[in-house]
Tab-separated table of C-alpha atoms and ligand atoms in Angstrom:
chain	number	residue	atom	x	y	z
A	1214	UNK	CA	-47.568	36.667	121.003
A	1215	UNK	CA	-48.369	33.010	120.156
A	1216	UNK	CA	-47.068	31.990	123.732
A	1217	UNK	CA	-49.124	30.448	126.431
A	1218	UNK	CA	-50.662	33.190	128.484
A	1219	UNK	CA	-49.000	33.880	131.856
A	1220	UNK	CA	-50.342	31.787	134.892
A	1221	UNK	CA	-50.910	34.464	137.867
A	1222	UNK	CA	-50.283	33.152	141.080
A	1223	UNK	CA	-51.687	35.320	144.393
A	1224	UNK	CA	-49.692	35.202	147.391
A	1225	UNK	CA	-50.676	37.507	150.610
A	1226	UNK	CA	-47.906	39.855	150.933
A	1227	UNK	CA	-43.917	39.999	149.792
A	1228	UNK	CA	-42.638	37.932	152.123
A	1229	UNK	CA	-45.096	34.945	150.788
A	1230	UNK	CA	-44.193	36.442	147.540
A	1231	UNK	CA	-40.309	35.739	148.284
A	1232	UNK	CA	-40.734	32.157	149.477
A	1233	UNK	CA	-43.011	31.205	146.665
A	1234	UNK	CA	-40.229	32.766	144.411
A	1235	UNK	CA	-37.281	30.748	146.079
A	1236	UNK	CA	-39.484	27.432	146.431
A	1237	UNK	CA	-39.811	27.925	142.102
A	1238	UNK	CA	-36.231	28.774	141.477
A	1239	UNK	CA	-35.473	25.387	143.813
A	1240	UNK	CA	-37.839	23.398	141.617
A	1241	UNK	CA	-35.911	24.643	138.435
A	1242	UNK	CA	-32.584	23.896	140.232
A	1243	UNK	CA	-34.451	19.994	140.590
A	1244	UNK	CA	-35.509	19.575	137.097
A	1245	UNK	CA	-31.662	20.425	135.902
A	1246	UNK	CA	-29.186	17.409	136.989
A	1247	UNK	CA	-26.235	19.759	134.829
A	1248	UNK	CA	-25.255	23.385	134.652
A	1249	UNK	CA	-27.742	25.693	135.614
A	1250	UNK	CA	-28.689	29.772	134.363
A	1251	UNK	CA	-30.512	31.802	136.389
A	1252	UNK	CA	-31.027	35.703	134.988
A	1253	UNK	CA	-31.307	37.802	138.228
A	1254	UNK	CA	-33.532	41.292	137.642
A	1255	UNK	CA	-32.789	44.306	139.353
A	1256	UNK	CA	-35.182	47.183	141.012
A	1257	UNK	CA	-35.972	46.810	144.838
A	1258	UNK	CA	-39.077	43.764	144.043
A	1259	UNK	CA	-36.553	40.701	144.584
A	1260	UNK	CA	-34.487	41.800	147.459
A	1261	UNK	CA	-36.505	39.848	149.788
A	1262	UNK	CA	-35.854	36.262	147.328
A	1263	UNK	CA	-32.261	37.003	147.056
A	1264	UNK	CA	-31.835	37.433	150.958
A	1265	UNK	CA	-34.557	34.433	151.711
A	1266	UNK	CA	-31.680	32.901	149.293
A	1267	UNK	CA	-28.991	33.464	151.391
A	1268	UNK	CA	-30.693	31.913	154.654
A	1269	UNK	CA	-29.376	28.384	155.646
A	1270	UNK	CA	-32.237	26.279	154.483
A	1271	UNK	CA	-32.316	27.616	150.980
A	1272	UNK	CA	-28.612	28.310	150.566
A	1273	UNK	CA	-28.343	24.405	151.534
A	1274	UNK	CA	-30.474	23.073	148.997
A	1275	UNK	CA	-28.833	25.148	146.254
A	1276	UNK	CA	-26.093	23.186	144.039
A	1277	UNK	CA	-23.926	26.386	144.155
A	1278	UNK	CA	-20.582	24.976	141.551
A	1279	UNK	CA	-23.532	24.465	139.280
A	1280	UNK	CA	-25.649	27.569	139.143
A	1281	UNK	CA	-24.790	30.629	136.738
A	1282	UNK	CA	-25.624	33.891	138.112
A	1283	UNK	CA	-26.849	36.704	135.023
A	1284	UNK	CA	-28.837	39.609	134.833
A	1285	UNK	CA	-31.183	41.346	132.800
A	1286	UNK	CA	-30.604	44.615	133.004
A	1287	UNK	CA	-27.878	46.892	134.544
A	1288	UNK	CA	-27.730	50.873	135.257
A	1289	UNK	CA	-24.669	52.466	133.355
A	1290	UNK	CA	-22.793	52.712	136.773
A	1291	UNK	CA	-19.367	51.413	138.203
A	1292	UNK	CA	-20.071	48.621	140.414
A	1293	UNK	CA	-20.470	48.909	143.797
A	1294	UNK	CA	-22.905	52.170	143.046
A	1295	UNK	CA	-25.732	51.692	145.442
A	1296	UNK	CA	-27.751	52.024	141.773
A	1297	UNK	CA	-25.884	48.596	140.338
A	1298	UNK	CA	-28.582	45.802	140.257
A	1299	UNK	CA	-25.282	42.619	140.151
A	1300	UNK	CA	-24.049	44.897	143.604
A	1301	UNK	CA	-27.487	44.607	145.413
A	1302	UNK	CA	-27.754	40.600	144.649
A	1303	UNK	CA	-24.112	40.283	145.620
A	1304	UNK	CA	-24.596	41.929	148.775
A	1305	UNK	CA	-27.780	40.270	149.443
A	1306	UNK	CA	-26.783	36.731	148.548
A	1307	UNK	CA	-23.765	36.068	145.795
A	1308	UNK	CA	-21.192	37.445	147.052
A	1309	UNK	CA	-21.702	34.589	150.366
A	1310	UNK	CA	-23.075	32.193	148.311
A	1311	UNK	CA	-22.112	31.759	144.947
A	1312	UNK	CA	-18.642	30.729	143.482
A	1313	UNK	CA	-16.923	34.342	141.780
A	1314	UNK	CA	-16.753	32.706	138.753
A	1315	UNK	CA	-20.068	31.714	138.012
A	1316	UNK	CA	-21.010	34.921	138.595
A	1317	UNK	CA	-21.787	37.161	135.198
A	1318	UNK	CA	-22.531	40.955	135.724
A	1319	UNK	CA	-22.722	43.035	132.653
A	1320	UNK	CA	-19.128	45.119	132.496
A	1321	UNK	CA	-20.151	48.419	132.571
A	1322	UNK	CA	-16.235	50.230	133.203
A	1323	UNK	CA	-16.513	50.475	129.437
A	1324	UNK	CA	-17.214	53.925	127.458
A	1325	UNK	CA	-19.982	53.061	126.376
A	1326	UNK	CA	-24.100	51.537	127.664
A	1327	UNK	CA	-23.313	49.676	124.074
A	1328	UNK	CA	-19.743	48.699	124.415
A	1329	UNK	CA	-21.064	47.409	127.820
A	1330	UNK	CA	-23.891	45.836	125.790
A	1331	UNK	CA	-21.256	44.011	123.479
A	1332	UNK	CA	-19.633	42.691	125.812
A	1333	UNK	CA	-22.530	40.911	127.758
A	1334	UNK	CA	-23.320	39.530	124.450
A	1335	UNK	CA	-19.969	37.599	123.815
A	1336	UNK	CA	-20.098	36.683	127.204
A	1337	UNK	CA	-23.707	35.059	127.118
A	1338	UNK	CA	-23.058	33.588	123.867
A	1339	UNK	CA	-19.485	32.018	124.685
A	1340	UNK	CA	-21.429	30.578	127.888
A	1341	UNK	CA	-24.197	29.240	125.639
A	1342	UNK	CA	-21.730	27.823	123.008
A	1343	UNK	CA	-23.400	29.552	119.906
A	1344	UNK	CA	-24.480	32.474	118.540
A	1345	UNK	CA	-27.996	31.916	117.707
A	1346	UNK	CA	-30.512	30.837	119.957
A	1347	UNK	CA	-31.616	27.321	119.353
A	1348	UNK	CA	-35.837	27.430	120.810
A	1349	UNK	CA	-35.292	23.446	121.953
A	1350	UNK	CA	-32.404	24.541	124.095
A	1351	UNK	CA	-33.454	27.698	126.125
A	1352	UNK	CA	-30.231	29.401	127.808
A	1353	UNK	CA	-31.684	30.461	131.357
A	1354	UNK	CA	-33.450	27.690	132.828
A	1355	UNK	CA	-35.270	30.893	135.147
A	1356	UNK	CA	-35.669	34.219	134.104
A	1357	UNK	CA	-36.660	36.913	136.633
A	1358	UNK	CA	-38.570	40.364	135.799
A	1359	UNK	CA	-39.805	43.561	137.594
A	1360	UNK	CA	-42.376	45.523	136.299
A	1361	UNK	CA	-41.362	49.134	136.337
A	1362	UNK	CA	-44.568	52.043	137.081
A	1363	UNK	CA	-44.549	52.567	133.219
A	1364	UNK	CA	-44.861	48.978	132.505
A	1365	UNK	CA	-41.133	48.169	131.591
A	1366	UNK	CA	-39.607	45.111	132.081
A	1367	UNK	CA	-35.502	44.850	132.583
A	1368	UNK	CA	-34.522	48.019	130.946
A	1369	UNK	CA	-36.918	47.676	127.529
A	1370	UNK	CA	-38.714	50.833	128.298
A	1371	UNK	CA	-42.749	51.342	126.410
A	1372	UNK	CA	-42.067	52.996	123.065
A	1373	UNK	CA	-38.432	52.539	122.626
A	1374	UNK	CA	-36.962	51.070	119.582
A	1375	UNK	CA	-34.811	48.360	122.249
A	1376	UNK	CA	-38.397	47.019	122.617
A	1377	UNK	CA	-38.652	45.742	119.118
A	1378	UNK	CA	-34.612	44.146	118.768
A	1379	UNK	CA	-34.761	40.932	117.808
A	1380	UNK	CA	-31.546	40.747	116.219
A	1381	UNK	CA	-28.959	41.382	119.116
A	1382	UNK	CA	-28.610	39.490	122.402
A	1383	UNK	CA	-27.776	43.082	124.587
A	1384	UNK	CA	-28.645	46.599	123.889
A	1385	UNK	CA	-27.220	49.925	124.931
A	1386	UNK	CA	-30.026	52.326	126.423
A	1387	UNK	CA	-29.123	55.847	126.178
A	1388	UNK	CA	-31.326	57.310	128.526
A	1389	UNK	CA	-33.863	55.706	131.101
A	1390	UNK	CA	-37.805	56.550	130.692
A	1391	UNK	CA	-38.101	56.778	134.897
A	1392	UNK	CA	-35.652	56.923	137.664
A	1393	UNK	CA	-32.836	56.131	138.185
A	1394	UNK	CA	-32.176	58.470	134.900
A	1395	UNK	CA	-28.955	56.525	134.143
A	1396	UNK	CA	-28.070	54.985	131.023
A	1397	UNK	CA	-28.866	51.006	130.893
A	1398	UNK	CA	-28.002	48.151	129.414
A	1399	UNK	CA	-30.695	45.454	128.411
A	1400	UNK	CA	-30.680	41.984	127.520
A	1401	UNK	CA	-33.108	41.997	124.905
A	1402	UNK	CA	-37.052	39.882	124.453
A	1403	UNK	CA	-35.649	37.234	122.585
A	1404	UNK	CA	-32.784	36.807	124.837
A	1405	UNK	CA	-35.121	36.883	127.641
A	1406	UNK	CA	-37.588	34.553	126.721
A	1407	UNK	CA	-35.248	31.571	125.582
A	1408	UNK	CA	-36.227	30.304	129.225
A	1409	UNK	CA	-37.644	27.414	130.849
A	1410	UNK	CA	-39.518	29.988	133.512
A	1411	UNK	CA	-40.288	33.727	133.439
A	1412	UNK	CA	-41.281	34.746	137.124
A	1413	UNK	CA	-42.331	38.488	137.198
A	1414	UNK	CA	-42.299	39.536	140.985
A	1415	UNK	CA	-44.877	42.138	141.481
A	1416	UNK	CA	-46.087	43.526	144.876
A	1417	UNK	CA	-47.163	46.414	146.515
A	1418	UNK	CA	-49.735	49.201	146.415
A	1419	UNK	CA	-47.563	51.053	144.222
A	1420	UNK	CA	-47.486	48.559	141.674
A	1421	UNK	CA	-51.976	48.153	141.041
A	1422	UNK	CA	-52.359	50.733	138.294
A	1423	UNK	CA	-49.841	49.495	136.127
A	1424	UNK	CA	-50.880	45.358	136.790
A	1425	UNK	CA	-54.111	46.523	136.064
A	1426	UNK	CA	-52.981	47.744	132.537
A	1427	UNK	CA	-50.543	45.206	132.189
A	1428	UNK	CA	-53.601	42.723	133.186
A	1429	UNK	CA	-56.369	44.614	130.408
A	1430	UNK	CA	-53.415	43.296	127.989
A	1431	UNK	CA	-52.038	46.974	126.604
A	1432	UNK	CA	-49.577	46.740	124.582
A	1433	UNK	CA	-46.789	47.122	127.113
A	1434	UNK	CA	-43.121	45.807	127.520
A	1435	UNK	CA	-44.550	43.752	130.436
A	1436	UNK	CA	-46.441	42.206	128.216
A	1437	UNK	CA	-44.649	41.340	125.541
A	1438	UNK	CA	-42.000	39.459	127.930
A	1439	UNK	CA	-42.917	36.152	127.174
A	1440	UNK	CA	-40.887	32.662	128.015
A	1441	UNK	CA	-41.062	30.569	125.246
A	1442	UNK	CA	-42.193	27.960	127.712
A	1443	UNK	CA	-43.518	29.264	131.000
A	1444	UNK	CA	-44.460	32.585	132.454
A	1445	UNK	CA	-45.863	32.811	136.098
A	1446	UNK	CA	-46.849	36.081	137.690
A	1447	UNK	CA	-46.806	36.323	141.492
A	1448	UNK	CA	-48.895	38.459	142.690
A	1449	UNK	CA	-49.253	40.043	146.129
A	1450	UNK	CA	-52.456	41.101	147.760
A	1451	UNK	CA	-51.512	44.435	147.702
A	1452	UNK	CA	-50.812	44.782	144.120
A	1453	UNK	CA	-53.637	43.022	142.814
A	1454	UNK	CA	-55.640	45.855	140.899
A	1455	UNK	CA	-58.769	45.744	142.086
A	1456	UNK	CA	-60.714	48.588	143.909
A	1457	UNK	CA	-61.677	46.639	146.973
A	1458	UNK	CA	-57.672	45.485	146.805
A	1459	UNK	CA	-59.441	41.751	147.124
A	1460	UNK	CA	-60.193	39.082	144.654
A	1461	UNK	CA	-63.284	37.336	146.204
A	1462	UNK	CA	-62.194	33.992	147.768
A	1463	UNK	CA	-64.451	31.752	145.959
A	1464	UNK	CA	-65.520	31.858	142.012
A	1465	UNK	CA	-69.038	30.124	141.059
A	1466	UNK	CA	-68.635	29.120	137.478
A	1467	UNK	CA	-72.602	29.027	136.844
A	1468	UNK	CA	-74.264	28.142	133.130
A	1469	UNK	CA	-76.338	25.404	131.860
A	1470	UNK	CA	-74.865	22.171	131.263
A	1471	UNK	CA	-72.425	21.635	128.471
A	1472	UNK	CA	-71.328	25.459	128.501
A	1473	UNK	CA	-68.104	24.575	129.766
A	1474	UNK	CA	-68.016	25.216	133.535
A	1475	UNK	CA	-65.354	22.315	134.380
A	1476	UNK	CA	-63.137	23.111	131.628
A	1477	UNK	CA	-63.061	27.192	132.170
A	1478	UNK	CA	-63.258	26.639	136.044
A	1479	UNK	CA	-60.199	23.798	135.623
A	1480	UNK	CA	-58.870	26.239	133.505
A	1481	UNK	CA	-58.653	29.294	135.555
A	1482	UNK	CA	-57.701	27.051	138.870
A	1483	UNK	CA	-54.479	26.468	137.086
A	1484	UNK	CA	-53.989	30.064	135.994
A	1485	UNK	CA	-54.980	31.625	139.756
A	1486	UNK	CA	-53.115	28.597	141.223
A	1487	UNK	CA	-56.708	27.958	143.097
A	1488	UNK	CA	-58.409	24.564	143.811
A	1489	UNK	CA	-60.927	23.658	141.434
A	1490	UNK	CA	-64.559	21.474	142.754
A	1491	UNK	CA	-66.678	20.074	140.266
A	1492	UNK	CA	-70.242	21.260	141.886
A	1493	UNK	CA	-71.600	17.682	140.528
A	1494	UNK	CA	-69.958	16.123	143.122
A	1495	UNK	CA	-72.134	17.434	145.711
A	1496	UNK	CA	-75.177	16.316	144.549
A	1497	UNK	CA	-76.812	13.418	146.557
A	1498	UNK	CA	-76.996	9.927	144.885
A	1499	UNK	CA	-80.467	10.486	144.412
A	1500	UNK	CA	-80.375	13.280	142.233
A	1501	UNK	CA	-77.901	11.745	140.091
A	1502	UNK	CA	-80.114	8.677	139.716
A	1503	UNK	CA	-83.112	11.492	139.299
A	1504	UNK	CA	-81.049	13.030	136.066
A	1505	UNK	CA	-79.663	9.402	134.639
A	1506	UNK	CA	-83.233	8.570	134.635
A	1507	UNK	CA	-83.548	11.812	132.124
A	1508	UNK	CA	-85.845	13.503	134.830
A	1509	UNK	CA	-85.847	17.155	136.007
A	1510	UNK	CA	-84.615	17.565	139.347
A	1511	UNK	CA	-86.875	19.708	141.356
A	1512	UNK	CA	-86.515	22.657	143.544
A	1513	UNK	CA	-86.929	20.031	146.799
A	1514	UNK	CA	-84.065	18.291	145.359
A	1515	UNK	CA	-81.601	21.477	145.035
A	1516	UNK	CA	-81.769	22.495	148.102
A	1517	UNK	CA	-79.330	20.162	149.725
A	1518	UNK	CA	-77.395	20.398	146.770
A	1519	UNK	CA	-76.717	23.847	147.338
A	1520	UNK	CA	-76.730	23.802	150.597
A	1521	UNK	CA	-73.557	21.337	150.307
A	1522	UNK	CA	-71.981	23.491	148.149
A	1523	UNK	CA	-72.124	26.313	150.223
A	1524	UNK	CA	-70.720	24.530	153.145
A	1525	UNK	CA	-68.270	23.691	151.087
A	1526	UNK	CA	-67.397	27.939	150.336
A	1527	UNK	CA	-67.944	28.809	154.118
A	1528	UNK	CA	-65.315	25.585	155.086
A	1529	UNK	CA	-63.233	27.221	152.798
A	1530	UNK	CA	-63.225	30.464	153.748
A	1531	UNK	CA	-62.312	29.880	157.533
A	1532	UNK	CA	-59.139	28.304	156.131
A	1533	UNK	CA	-58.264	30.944	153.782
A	1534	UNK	CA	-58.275	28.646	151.212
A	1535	UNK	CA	-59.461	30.331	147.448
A	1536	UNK	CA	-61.739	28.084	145.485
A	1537	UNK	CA	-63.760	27.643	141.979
A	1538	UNK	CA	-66.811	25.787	141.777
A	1539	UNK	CA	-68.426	24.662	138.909
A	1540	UNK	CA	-72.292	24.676	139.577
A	1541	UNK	CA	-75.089	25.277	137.292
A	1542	UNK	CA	-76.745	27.769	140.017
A	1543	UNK	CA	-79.912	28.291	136.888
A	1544	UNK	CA	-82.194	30.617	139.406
A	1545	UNK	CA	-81.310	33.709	141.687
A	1546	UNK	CA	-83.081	31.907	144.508
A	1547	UNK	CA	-80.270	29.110	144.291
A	1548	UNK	CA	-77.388	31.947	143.932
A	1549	UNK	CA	-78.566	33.794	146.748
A	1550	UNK	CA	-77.966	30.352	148.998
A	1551	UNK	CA	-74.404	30.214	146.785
A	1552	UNK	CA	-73.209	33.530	147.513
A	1553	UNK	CA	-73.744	34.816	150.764
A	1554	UNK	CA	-71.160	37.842	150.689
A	1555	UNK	CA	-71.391	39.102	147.223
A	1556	UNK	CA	-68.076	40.583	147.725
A	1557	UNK	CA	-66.386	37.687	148.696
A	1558	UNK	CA	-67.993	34.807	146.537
A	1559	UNK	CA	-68.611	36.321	142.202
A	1560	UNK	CA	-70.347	34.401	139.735
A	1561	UNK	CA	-68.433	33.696	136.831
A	1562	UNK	CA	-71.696	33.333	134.003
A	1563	UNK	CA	-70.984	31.038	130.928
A	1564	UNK	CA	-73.271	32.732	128.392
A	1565	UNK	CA	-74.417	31.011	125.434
A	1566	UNK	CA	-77.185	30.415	123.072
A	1567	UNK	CA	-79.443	27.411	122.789
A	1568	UNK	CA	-78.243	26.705	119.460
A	1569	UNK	CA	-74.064	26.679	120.185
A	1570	UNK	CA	-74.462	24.453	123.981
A	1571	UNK	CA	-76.844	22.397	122.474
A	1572	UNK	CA	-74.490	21.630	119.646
A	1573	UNK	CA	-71.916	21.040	121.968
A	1574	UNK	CA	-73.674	18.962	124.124
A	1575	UNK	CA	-74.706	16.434	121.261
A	1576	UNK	CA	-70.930	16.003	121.160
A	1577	UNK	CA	-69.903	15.279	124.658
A	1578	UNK	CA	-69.933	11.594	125.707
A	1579	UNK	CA	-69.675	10.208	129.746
A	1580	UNK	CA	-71.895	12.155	131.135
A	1581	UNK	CA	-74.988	11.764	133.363
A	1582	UNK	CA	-77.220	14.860	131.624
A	1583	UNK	CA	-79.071	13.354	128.583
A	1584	UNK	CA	-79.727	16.346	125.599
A	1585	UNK	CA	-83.188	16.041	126.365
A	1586	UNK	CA	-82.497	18.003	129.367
A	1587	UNK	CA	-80.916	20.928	128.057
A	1588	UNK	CA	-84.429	22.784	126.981
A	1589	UNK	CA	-85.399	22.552	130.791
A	1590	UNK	CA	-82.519	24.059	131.586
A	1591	UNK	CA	-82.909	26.910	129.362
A	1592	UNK	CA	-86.774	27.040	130.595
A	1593	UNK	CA	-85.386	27.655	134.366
A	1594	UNK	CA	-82.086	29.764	133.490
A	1595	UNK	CA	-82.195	32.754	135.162
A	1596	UNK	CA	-79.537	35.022	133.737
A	1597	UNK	CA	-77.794	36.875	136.582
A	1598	UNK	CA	-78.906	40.892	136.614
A	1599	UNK	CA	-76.752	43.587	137.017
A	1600	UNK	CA	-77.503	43.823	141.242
A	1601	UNK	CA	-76.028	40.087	141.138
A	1602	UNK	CA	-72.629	41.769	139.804
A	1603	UNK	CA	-71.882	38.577	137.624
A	1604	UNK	CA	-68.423	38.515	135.110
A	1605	UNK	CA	-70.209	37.317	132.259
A	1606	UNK	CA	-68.351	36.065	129.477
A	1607	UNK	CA	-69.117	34.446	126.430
A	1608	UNK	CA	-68.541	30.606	125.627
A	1609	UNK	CA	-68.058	30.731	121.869
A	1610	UNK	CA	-64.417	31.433	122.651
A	1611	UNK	CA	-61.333	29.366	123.127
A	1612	UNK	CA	-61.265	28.335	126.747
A	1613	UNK	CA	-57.591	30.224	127.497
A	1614	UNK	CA	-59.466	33.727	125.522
A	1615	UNK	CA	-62.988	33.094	127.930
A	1616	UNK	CA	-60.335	32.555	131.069
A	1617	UNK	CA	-58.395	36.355	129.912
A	1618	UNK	CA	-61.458	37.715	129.612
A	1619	UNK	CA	-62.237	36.512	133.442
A	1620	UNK	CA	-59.290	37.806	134.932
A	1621	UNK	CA	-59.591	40.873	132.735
A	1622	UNK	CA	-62.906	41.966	134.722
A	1623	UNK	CA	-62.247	40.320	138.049
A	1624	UNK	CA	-58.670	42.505	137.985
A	1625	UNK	CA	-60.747	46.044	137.034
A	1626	UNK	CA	-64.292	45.093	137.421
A	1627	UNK	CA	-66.351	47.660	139.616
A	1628	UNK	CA	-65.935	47.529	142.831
A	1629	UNK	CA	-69.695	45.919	144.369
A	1630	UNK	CA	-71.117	47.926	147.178
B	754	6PG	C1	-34.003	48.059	136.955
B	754	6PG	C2	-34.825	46.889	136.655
B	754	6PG	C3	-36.248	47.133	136.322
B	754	6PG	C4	-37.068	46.755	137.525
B	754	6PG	C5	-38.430	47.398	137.473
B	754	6PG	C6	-39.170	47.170	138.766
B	754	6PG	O1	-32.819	47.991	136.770
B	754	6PG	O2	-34.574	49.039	137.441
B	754	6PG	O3	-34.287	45.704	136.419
B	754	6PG	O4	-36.724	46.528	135.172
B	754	6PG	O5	-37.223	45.380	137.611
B	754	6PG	O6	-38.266	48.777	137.290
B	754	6PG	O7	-38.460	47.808	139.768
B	754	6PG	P1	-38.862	47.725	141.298
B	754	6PG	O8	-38.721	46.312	141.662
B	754	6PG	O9	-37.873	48.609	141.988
B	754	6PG	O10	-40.238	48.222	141.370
């Protein structure tokens, strides 16, 4: 896709969902002093956002003159049809909110889904001022997408040749691949990724088994729906495709030093949206003196250590408050102080050989560990076993590949008994 991959952001249910939705679309509103495009997405996911819209503390804060109302997709109906997607957001928000004129439904009194689909096109292009996309000047500054049970996004449906159009702005959809089984008209990928944001909404039950494909990364519509600059998923609880419906509130990222705990912890903080801890920064002054000095810290010292760090998981669980800690966490007696609940805390295990960290460790500079170390490391690394239900992944990856391949086995990893 050569994209950045999405971030995925958990909220607890569809109303958070909502509010986290309208609190982005205000901060892309912010970041635009002049004319502003937002592409609106039908299905029943963002009724909640475009009501929330319509309440007096958002409507207030939204330049309304300013802000261009599209859509993405429309069912080949008259308007006003309880199944036409520009009807529901007027109802639920435009029609009391926005100024008629800025708002752009896709005509669809036409004869044809492609006539309709013609149309749209001019329009979009006549609003943009050219005919060809330029990638430094992106026409929505938000773009908002379903994910349908099949895993189509707008009306691009898996296996259909509107999937692969690159070289129109709008398509014509004959027929639909799930209900409603009316003809549809599409704006296109291309079309929908020239976009500063691409917020998929996805919540409920209903919608696990396909996140959890669209998650394993098959080759799906809802996966190839892509900003150009940045995609966010929110996520509800309830969607979120694993078997005991929970991710566990706090991630140890465990390994020996220099296989990359900060950076792949860091690095999946910012795609969960969770607060990242650097486990180093619980260790008393004394042991950092201890492993300046090139000495082994010993059991006796660890214990507070980990002891801090736990507090640290258990503070942060009575607030509801996710986390990821980077710790080394070498032996299964210092996990089992670490992770209490092994449903509630995982261990994320950076895997690597001797060989690759110890290369990369003769590279990294500012930091307390001297090489020397590493071997004693190795000498007390106890790999996590099976009954420790680790995610182990390998470090001889990029960092954003090692953080996919996380998310990949926390979404449809076994549930732990
Ligand atoms: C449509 C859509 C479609 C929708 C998904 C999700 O016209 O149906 O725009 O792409 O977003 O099917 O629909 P739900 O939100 O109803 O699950």
């Amino acid at each position: 896709m050569g994209t950045p991959s999405p971030e995925l952001v958990r909220v607890a249910d569809k109303a958070a969902m909502a509010q986290a939705a309208a609190d982005l679309l205000l901060t892309r509103i912010a970041a635009n002093s002049g004319r502003i495009a937002i592409c609106l997405t039908g299905g029943s996911s963002p009724k909640q956002l475009y009501e929330l819209l319509a309440t007096q503390s958002y409507r207030d804060r939204i330049p309304w003159p300013r802000v261009h109302w599209f859509i993405g997709d429309e069912r080949f109906v008259p308007p006003g049809d309880p199944l036409h997607n520009m009807t529901m957001a007027r109802h639920a928000f435009l029609d009391a909110c926005a100024p008629a004129d800025n708002i752009h439904a896709i005509p669809t009194e036409t004869d044809s889904p492609e006539s309709s689909a013609n149309a749209y096109a001019r329009e979009l292009m006549a609003f943009y001022g050219a005919d060809a996309l330029d990638p430094a000047r992106p026409l929505f500054d938000l773009v908002l997408l379903g994910i349908g049970p099949d895993g189509h996004v707008a009306s691009l449906f898996p296996g259909y040749p509107a999937v692969d159009v690159r070289d129109r702005w709008v398509v014509g959809v004959d027929k639909a691949h799930v209900a409603p089984f009316v003809p549809r008209v599409s704006l296109t990928l291309p079309v929908l990724a020239s976009c500063r944001t691409m917020l998929f909404e996805v919540g409920g039950t209903d919608k696990r088994p396909i996140l959890a494909r669209v998650l394993a990364g098959e080759d799906l519509p809802a996966n190839r729906a892509r900003s150009n600059e940045t995609t966010t998923f929110l996520i509800d609880d309830s969607a979120w495709p694993e078997q005991s419906g929970k991710l566990p509130h706090a991630l140890i990222v465990m390994g020996v030093s220099s296989s990359g705990k900060s950076t792949v912890g860091e690095a999946l903080g910012r795609r969960l949206g969770w607060r990242f801890e650097d486990g180093d920064s619980f260790h008393p002054p004394a042991n950092v003196a201890k492993m300046s000095a090139g000495q082994p810290l010993t059991d006796e010292d660890r214990w507070p250590w980990l002891q801090a760090i736990a507090d640290e998981v258990a503070r942060c669980r009575a607030k509801g408050e996710p986390i990821i800690i980077a710790c080394s966490a070498l032996k299964k007696t210092y996990r089992k102080i670490l992770v209490g609940d092994p449903r509630d805390v995982r261990l994320i295990y950076l895997e690597g050989d001797r060989e690759l960290i110890g290369d990369r460790m003769g590279h990294r500079k500012g930091h307390f560990m001297p090489p020397g170390l590493l071997d004693s490391q190795f000498a007390t690394l106890e790999p996590p076993g099976a009954d420790e239900h680790p995610v182990t992944v390998s470090v001889d990856e990029p960092v954003e590949s090692i953080v996919d391949d996380i998310l990949k086995q926390l979404a449809i990893g076994q549930d732990r008994a």
